[in-house]
JSON list of C-alpha atoms in Angstrom, two decimals:
[
{"chain": "A", "resi": 1, "resn": "MET", "atom": "CA", "xyz": [104.05, 128.75, 94.02]},
{"chain": "A", "resi": 2, "resn": "LEU", "atom": "CA", "xyz": [101.02, 126.72, 94.95]},
{"chain": "A", "resi": 3, "resn": "PHE", "atom": "CA", "xyz": [101.22, 122.99, 95.50]},
{"chain": "A", "resi": 4, "resn": "HIS", "atom": "CA", "xyz": [99.96, 121.06, 92.48]},
{"chain": "A", "resi": 5, "resn": "PRO", "atom": "CA", "xyz": [99.83, 117.35, 93.39]},
{"chain": "A", "resi": 6, "resn": "GLN", "atom": "CA", "xyz": [99.61, 116.10, 89.81]},
{"chain": "A", "resi": 7, "resn": "ALA", "atom": "CA", "xyz": [102.15, 118.46, 88.24]},
{"chain": "A", "resi": 8, "resn": "ASP", "atom": "CA", "xyz": [105.33, 116.52, 88.88]},
{"chain": "A", "resi": 9, "resn": "ALA", "atom": "CA", "xyz": [103.95, 113.40, 90.51]},
{"chain": "A", "resi": 10, "resn": "PRO", "atom": "CA", "xyz": [105.84, 110.18, 89.85]},
{"chain": "A", "resi": 11, "resn": "LYS", "atom": "CA", "xyz": [104.34, 107.90, 87.24]},
{"chain": "A", "resi": 12, "resn": "PRO", "atom": "CA", "xyz": [105.18, 104.21, 87.25]},
{"chain": "A", "resi": 13, "resn": "SER", "atom": "CA", "xyz": [106.42, 102.73, 84.03]},
{"chain": "A", "resi": 14, "resn": "LYS", "atom": "CA", "xyz": [104.74, 99.42, 84.83]},
{"chain": "A", "resi": 15, "resn": "PRO", "atom": "CA", "xyz": [102.73, 98.91, 88.04]},
{"chain": "A", "resi": 16, "resn": "ILE", "atom": "CA", "xyz": [103.44, 95.85, 90.15]},
{"chain": "A", "resi": 17, "resn": "PRO", "atom": "CA", "xyz": [99.97, 94.42, 90.97]},
{"chain": "A", "resi": 18, "resn": "ILE", "atom": "CA", "xyz": [101.13, 92.32, 93.93]},
{"chain": "A", "resi": 19, "resn": "PHE", "atom": "CA", "xyz": [102.07, 95.54, 95.77]},
{"chain": "A", "resi": 20, "resn": "ASN", "atom": "CA", "xyz": [98.45, 96.66, 95.65]},
{"chain": "A", "resi": 21, "resn": "TRP", "atom": "CA", "xyz": [97.34, 93.40, 97.25]},
{"chain": "A", "resi": 22, "resn": "LEU", "atom": "CA", "xyz": [100.10, 93.60, 99.87]},
{"chain": "A", "resi": 23, "resn": "ALA", "atom": "CA", "xyz": [98.81, 97.02, 100.95]},
{"chain": "A", "resi": 24, "resn": "PHE", "atom": "CA", "xyz": [95.66, 95.32, 102.28]},
{"chain": "A", "resi": 25, "resn": "LEU", "atom": "CA", "xyz": [97.39, 92.64, 104.37]},
{"chain": "A", "resi": 26, "resn": "PRO", "atom": "CA", "xyz": [97.65, 94.89, 107.46]},
{"chain": "A", "resi": 27, "resn": "ALA", "atom": "CA", "xyz": [93.90, 95.54, 107.30]},
{"chain": "A", "resi": 28, "resn": "LEU", "atom": "CA", "xyz": [93.31, 91.79, 107.31]},
{"chain": "A", "resi": 29, "resn": "GLY", "atom": "CA", "xyz": [95.61, 91.43, 110.32]},
{"chain": "A", "resi": 30, "resn": "VAL", "atom": "CA", "xyz": [93.88, 94.19, 112.29]},
{"chain": "A", "resi": 31, "resn": "ALA", "atom": "CA", "xyz": [90.45, 92.79, 111.35]},
{"chain": "A", "resi": 32, "resn": "CYS", "atom": "CA", "xyz": [91.47, 89.32, 112.61]},
{"chain": "A", "resi": 33, "resn": "THR", "atom": "CA", "xyz": [92.70, 90.85, 115.87]},
{"chain": "A", "resi": 34, "resn": "ALA", "atom": "CA", "xyz": [89.42, 92.74, 116.31]},
{"chain": "A", "resi": 35, "resn": "TRP", "atom": "CA", "xyz": [87.47, 89.55, 115.62]},
{"chain": "A", "resi": 36, "resn": "LYS", "atom": "CA", "xyz": [89.65, 87.54, 118.04]},
{"chain": "A", "resi": 37, "resn": "ASN", "atom": "CA", "xyz": [89.05, 90.17, 120.73]},
{"chain": "A", "resi": 38, "resn": "GLU", "atom": "CA", "xyz": [85.30, 90.07, 120.03]},
{"chain": "A", "resi": 39, "resn": "VAL", "atom": "CA", "xyz": [85.14, 93.82, 119.45]},
{"chain": "A", "resi": 40, "resn": "SER", "atom": "CA", "xyz": [81.63, 95.23, 119.46]},
{"chain": "A", "resi": 41, "resn": "LEU", "atom": "CA", "xyz": [80.29, 98.75, 119.43]},
{"chain": "A", "resi": 42, "resn": "PRO", "atom": "CA", "xyz": [77.33, 99.51, 121.69]},
{"chain": "A", "resi": 43, "resn": "ASP", "atom": "CA", "xyz": [75.69, 102.13, 119.47]},
{"chain": "A", "resi": 44, "resn": "PRO", "atom": "CA", "xyz": [75.12, 101.85, 115.69]},
{"chain": "A", "resi": 45, "resn": "TYR", "atom": "CA", "xyz": [75.37, 105.64, 115.34]},
{"chain": "A", "resi": 46, "resn": "PHE", "atom": "CA", "xyz": [78.81, 105.47, 116.89]},
{"chain": "A", "resi": 47, "resn": "ALA", "atom": "CA", "xyz": [79.80, 103.01, 114.16]},
{"chain": "A", "resi": 48, "resn": "VAL", "atom": "CA", "xyz": [78.90, 105.67, 111.57]},
{"chain": "A", "resi": 49, "resn": "VAL", "atom": "CA", "xyz": [81.07, 108.22, 113.40]},
{"chain": "A", "resi": 50, "resn": "LEU", "atom": "CA", "xyz": [83.89, 105.69, 113.54]},
{"chain": "A", "resi": 51, "resn": "ILE", "atom": "CA", "xyz": [83.68, 105.02, 109.78]},
{"chain": "A", "resi": 52, "resn": "VAL", "atom": "CA", "xyz": [83.61, 108.74, 108.96]},
{"chain": "A", "resi": 53, "resn": "ALA", "atom": "CA", "xyz": [86.64, 109.28, 111.22]},
{"chain": "A", "resi": 54, "resn": "ALA", "atom": "CA", "xyz": [88.47, 106.38, 109.54]},
{"chain": "A", "resi": 55, "resn": "LEU", "atom": "CA", "xyz": [87.67, 107.75, 106.08]},
{"chain": "A", "resi": 56, "resn": "THR", "atom": "CA", "xyz": [88.75, 111.27, 106.96]},
{"chain": "A", "resi": 57, "resn": "ASN", "atom": "CA", "xyz": [91.94, 110.20, 108.69]},
{"chain": "A", "resi": 58, "resn": "GLY", "atom": "CA", "xyz": [93.03, 107.58, 106.15]},
{"chain": "A", "resi": 59, "resn": "ILE", "atom": "CA", "xyz": [92.47, 109.70, 103.06]},
{"chain": "A", "resi": 60, "resn": "THR", "atom": "CA", "xyz": [93.92, 112.86, 104.60]},
{"chain": "A", "resi": 61, "resn": "GLU", "atom": "CA", "xyz": [97.06, 111.15, 105.90]},
{"chain": "A", "resi": 62, "resn": "GLU", "atom": "CA", "xyz": [97.74, 109.42, 102.59]},
{"chain": "A", "resi": 63, "resn": "LYS", "atom": "CA", "xyz": [97.14, 112.64, 100.67]},
{"chain": "A", "resi": 64, "resn": "TYR", "atom": "CA", "xyz": [99.65, 114.42, 102.88]},
{"chain": "A", "resi": 65, "resn": "TRP", "atom": "CA", "xyz": [102.24, 111.77, 103.78]},
{"chain": "A", "resi": 66, "resn": "ARG", "atom": "CA", "xyz": [102.35, 109.91, 100.49]},
{"chain": "A", "resi": 67, "resn": "GLN", "atom": "CA", "xyz": [101.12, 112.03, 97.60]},
{"chain": "A", "resi": 68, "resn": "MET", "atom": "CA", "xyz": [102.38, 115.44, 98.69]},
{"chain": "A", "resi": 69, "resn": "PHE", "atom": "CA", "xyz": [105.83, 114.25, 99.70]},
{"chain": "A", "resi": 70, "resn": "ALA", "atom": "CA", "xyz": [106.18, 112.10, 96.59]},
{"chain": "A", "resi": 71, "resn": "THR", "atom": "CA", "xyz": [105.48, 115.19, 94.52]},
{"chain": "A", "resi": 72, "resn": "LEU", "atom": "CA", "xyz": [107.83, 117.41, 96.51]},
{"chain": "A", "resi": 73, "resn": "PHE", "atom": "CA", "xyz": [110.76, 114.99, 96.31]},
{"chain": "A", "resi": 74, "resn": "TYR", "atom": "CA", "xyz": [110.18, 113.58, 92.83]},
{"chain": "A", "resi": 75, "resn": "PRO", "atom": "CA", "xyz": [112.24, 112.00, 91.26]},
{"chain": "A", "resi": 76, "resn": "ASN", "atom": "CA", "xyz": [114.27, 111.19, 94.41]},
{"chain": "A", "resi": 77, "resn": "ARG", "atom": "CA", "xyz": [112.56, 108.01, 95.62]},
{"chain": "A", "resi": 78, "resn": "LEU", "atom": "CA", "xyz": [114.76, 107.74, 98.70]},
{"chain": "A", "resi": 79, "resn": "PHE", "atom": "CA", "xyz": [113.68, 111.11, 100.11]},
{"chain": "A", "resi": 80, "resn": "GLY", "atom": "CA", "xyz": [110.16, 110.72, 98.72]},
{"chain": "A", "resi": 81, "resn": "ALA", "atom": "CA", "xyz": [109.69, 107.49, 100.66]},
{"chain": "A", "resi": 82, "resn": "ALA", "atom": "CA", "xyz": [112.01, 107.90, 103.67]},
{"chain": "A", "resi": 83, "resn": "VAL", "atom": "CA", "xyz": [111.03, 111.39, 104.82]},
{"chain": "A", "resi": 84, "resn": "PRO", "atom": "CA", "xyz": [107.27, 110.76, 104.93]},
{"chain": "A", "resi": 85, "resn": "TRP", "atom": "CA", "xyz": [107.86, 107.32, 106.48]},
{"chain": "A", "resi": 86, "resn": "LEU", "atom": "CA", "xyz": [109.86, 108.84, 109.33]},
{"chain": "A", "resi": 87, "resn": "LEU", "atom": "CA", "xyz": [107.46, 111.75, 109.85]},
{"chain": "A", "resi": 88, "resn": "PHE", "atom": "CA", "xyz": [104.39, 109.47, 109.62]},
{"chain": "A", "resi": 89, "resn": "SER", "atom": "CA", "xyz": [105.92, 107.22, 112.27]},
{"chain": "A", "resi": 90, "resn": "LEU", "atom": "CA", "xyz": [106.74, 110.14, 114.56]},
{"chain": "A", "resi": 91, "resn": "TRP", "atom": "CA", "xyz": [103.29, 111.65, 113.97]},
{"chain": "A", "resi": 92, "resn": "HIS", "atom": "CA", "xyz": [101.80, 108.72, 115.90]},
{"chain": "A", "resi": 93, "resn": "VAL", "atom": "CA", "xyz": [103.89, 109.47, 119.01]},
{"chain": "A", "resi": 94, "resn": "ALA", "atom": "CA", "xyz": [101.40, 112.25, 119.77]},
{"chain": "A", "resi": 95, "resn": "LEU", "atom": "CA", "xyz": [98.70, 109.62, 120.35]},
{"chain": "A", "resi": 96, "resn": "LEU", "atom": "CA", "xyz": [100.64, 108.39, 123.38]},
{"chain": "A", "resi": 97, "resn": "ALA", "atom": "CA", "xyz": [100.18, 111.79, 125.06]},
{"chain": "A", "resi": 98, "resn": "ILE", "atom": "CA", "xyz": [96.38, 111.40, 125.23]},
{"chain": "A", "resi": 99, "resn": "PRO", "atom": "CA", "xyz": [95.56, 110.66, 128.89]},
{"chain": "A", "resi": 100, "resn": "ASN", "atom": "CA", "xyz": [93.67, 107.54, 129.97]},
{"chain": "A", "resi": 101, "resn": "ILE", "atom": "CA", "xyz": [93.82, 105.79, 126.58]},
{"chain": "A", "resi": 102, "resn": "GLU", "atom": "CA", "xyz": [94.92, 102.19, 126.29]},
{"chain": "A", "resi": 103, "resn": "TYR", "atom": "CA", "xyz": [96.23, 100.82, 123.01]},
{"chain": "A", "resi": 104, "resn": "GLU", "atom": "CA", "xyz": [95.98, 97.16, 122.04]},
{"chain": "A", "resi": 105, "resn": "GLY", "atom": "CA", "xyz": [99.56, 95.93, 122.32]},
{"chain": "A", "resi": 106, "resn": "GLY", "atom": "CA", "xyz": [100.77, 99.15, 123.94]},
{"chain": "A", "resi": 107, "resn": "ALA", "atom": "CA", "xyz": [103.02, 101.91, 122.66]},
{"chain": "A", "resi": 108, "resn": "LEU", "atom": "CA", "xyz": [105.43, 99.58, 120.87]},
{"chain": "A", "resi": 109, "resn": "LEU", "atom": "CA", "xyz": [102.71, 98.06, 118.71]},
{"chain": "A", "resi": 110, "resn": "LEU", "atom": "CA", "xyz": [101.17, 101.47, 117.99]},
{"chain": "A", "resi": 111, "resn": "LEU", "atom": "CA", "xyz": [104.45, 103.03, 116.89]},
{"chain": "A", "resi": 112, "resn": "GLY", "atom": "CA", "xyz": [105.86, 99.90, 115.26]},
{"chain": "A", "resi": 113, "resn": "GLY", "atom": "CA", "xyz": [102.60, 99.37, 113.41]},
{"chain": "A", "resi": 114, "resn": "ALA", "atom": "CA", "xyz": [102.63, 102.97, 112.17]},
{"chain": "A", "resi": 115, "resn": "ALA", "atom": "CA", "xyz": [106.24, 102.55, 111.02]},
{"chain": "A", "resi": 116, "resn": "LEU", "atom": "CA", "xyz": [105.47, 99.31, 109.16]},
{"chain": "A", "resi": 117, "resn": "LEU", "atom": "CA", "xyz": [102.34, 100.76, 107.56]},
{"chain": "A", "resi": 118, "resn": "GLY", "atom": "CA", "xyz": [104.20, 103.91, 106.56]},
{"chain": "A", "resi": 119, "resn": "ALA", "atom": "CA", "xyz": [106.94, 101.84, 104.93]},
{"chain": "A", "resi": 120, "resn": "LEU", "atom": "CA", "xyz": [104.50, 99.52, 103.15]},
{"chain": "A", "resi": 121, "resn": "PHE", "atom": "CA", "xyz": [102.22, 102.28, 101.91]},
{"chain": "A", "resi": 122, "resn": "GLY", "atom": "CA", "xyz": [105.25, 104.29, 100.81]},
{"chain": "A", "resi": 123, "resn": "VAL", "atom": "CA", "xyz": [106.57, 101.41, 98.72]},
{"chain": "A", "resi": 124, "resn": "VAL", "atom": "CA", "xyz": [103.17, 100.74, 97.18]},
{"chain": "A", "resi": 125, "resn": "TYR", "atom": "CA", "xyz": [102.69, 104.41, 96.35]},
{"chain": "A", "resi": 126, "resn": "TRP", "atom": "CA", "xyz": [106.17, 104.92, 94.88]},
{"chain": "A", "resi": 127, "resn": "PHE", "atom": "CA", "xyz": [106.08, 101.86, 92.68]},
{"chain": "A", "resi": 128, "resn": "ASN", "atom": "CA", "xyz": [102.45, 101.94, 91.58]},
{"chain": "A", "resi": 129, "resn": "HIS", "atom": "CA", "xyz": [101.46, 105.57, 92.17]},
{"chain": "A", "resi": 130, "resn": "SER", "atom": "CA", "xyz": [98.18, 104.25, 93.48]},
{"chain": "A", "resi": 131, "resn": "PHE", "atom": "CA", "xyz": [96.83, 106.87, 95.88]},
{"chain": "A", "resi": 132, "resn": "TRP", "atom": "CA", "xyz": [93.41, 105.24, 96.15]},
{"chain": "A", "resi": 133, "resn": "VAL", "atom": "CA", "xyz": [94.91, 101.84, 96.91]},
{"chain": "A", "resi": 134, "resn": "VAL", "atom": "CA", "xyz": [96.97, 103.10, 99.84]},
{"chain": "A", "resi": 135, "resn": "SER", "atom": "CA", "xyz": [94.10, 105.33, 101.00]},
{"chain": "A", "resi": 136, "resn": "SER", "atom": "CA", "xyz": [91.61, 102.44, 100.92]},
{"chain": "A", "resi": 137, "resn": "ALA", "atom": "CA", "xyz": [94.00, 100.15, 102.77]},
{"chain": "A", "resi": 138, "resn": "HIS", "atom": "CA", "xyz": [94.67, 102.86, 105.36]},
{"chain": "A", "resi": 139, "resn": "VAL", "atom": "CA", "xyz": [90.93, 103.46, 105.85]},
{"chain": "A", "resi": 140, "resn": "LEU", "atom": "CA", "xyz": [90.31, 99.74, 106.41]},
{"chain": "A", "resi": 141, "resn": "VAL", "atom": "CA", "xyz": [93.13, 99.54, 108.96]},
{"chain": "A", "resi": 142, "resn": "ASN", "atom": "CA", "xyz": [91.67, 102.57, 110.72]},
{"chain": "A", "resi": 143, "resn": "VAL", "atom": "CA", "xyz": [88.12, 101.18, 110.83]},
{"chain": "A", "resi": 144, "resn": "PHE", "atom": "CA", "xyz": [89.23, 98.09, 112.73]},
{"chain": "A", "resi": 145, "resn": "ALA", "atom": "CA", "xyz": [91.88, 99.89, 114.81]},
{"chain": "A", "resi": 146, "resn": "PHE", "atom": "CA", "xyz": [89.41, 102.62, 115.81]},
{"chain": "A", "resi": 147, "resn": "ALA", "atom": "CA", "xyz": [86.82, 99.97, 116.70]},
{"chain": "A", "resi": 148, "resn": "MET", "atom": "CA", "xyz": [89.34, 98.21, 118.94]},
{"chain": "A", "resi": 149, "resn": "LEU", "atom": "CA", "xyz": [90.36, 101.53, 120.48]},
{"chain": "A", "resi": 150, "resn": "ALA", "atom": "CA", "xyz": [86.73, 102.40, 121.19]},
{"chain": "A", "resi": 151, "resn": "ASN", "atom": "CA", "xyz": [86.00, 98.94, 122.57]},
{"chain": "A", "resi": 152, "resn": "ASP", "atom": "CA", "xyz": [89.10, 98.84, 124.80]},
{"chain": "A", "resi": 153, "resn": "ASN", "atom": "CA", "xyz": [88.40, 102.31, 126.19]},
{"chain": "A", "resi": 154, "resn": "ALA", "atom": "CA", "xyz": [84.61, 101.87, 126.63]},
{"chain": "A", "resi": 155, "resn": "TRP", "atom": "CA", "xyz": [83.60, 104.59, 124.18]},
{"chain": "A", "resi": 156, "resn": "PRO", "atom": "CA", "xyz": [80.98, 106.05, 123.88]},
{"chain": "A", "resi": 157, "resn": "LEU", "atom": "CA", "xyz": [79.93, 104.71, 127.26]},
{"chain": "A", "resi": 158, "resn": "GLY", "atom": "CA", "xyz": [82.13, 107.25, 129.06]}
]
């Protein structure tokens, strides 16, 4: 049987608006860190590539890790939130295998940040079933995180 994301997707009885706002707090934190570190990109075209990458990654990950798993495990909220949270966190371990890349705050911040974001986005999605809220928040986090990553590793300067 083919995967139908809307077929058995969880529907909230009454959304909790504060959860939607909380989803964007990490983006604010990463933006403040980028501003504090005076992140700048040397090429405006590279900024476009960075934004496209952030959009693609944020929307795709949320579609897969939140929406698909929520549908697969519905109505079991524990498995629907815990399994994608764990796998999303582990998914980011692969980034540590890329040679010659430095991450702001190191491996602990990268993996701990992914775990916290996965937990937060999972809660927001399960309670409010707001795919576009978690996707938008994820994209914003990625824009600033990717900019810091590019700045710290002198991309696209080589």
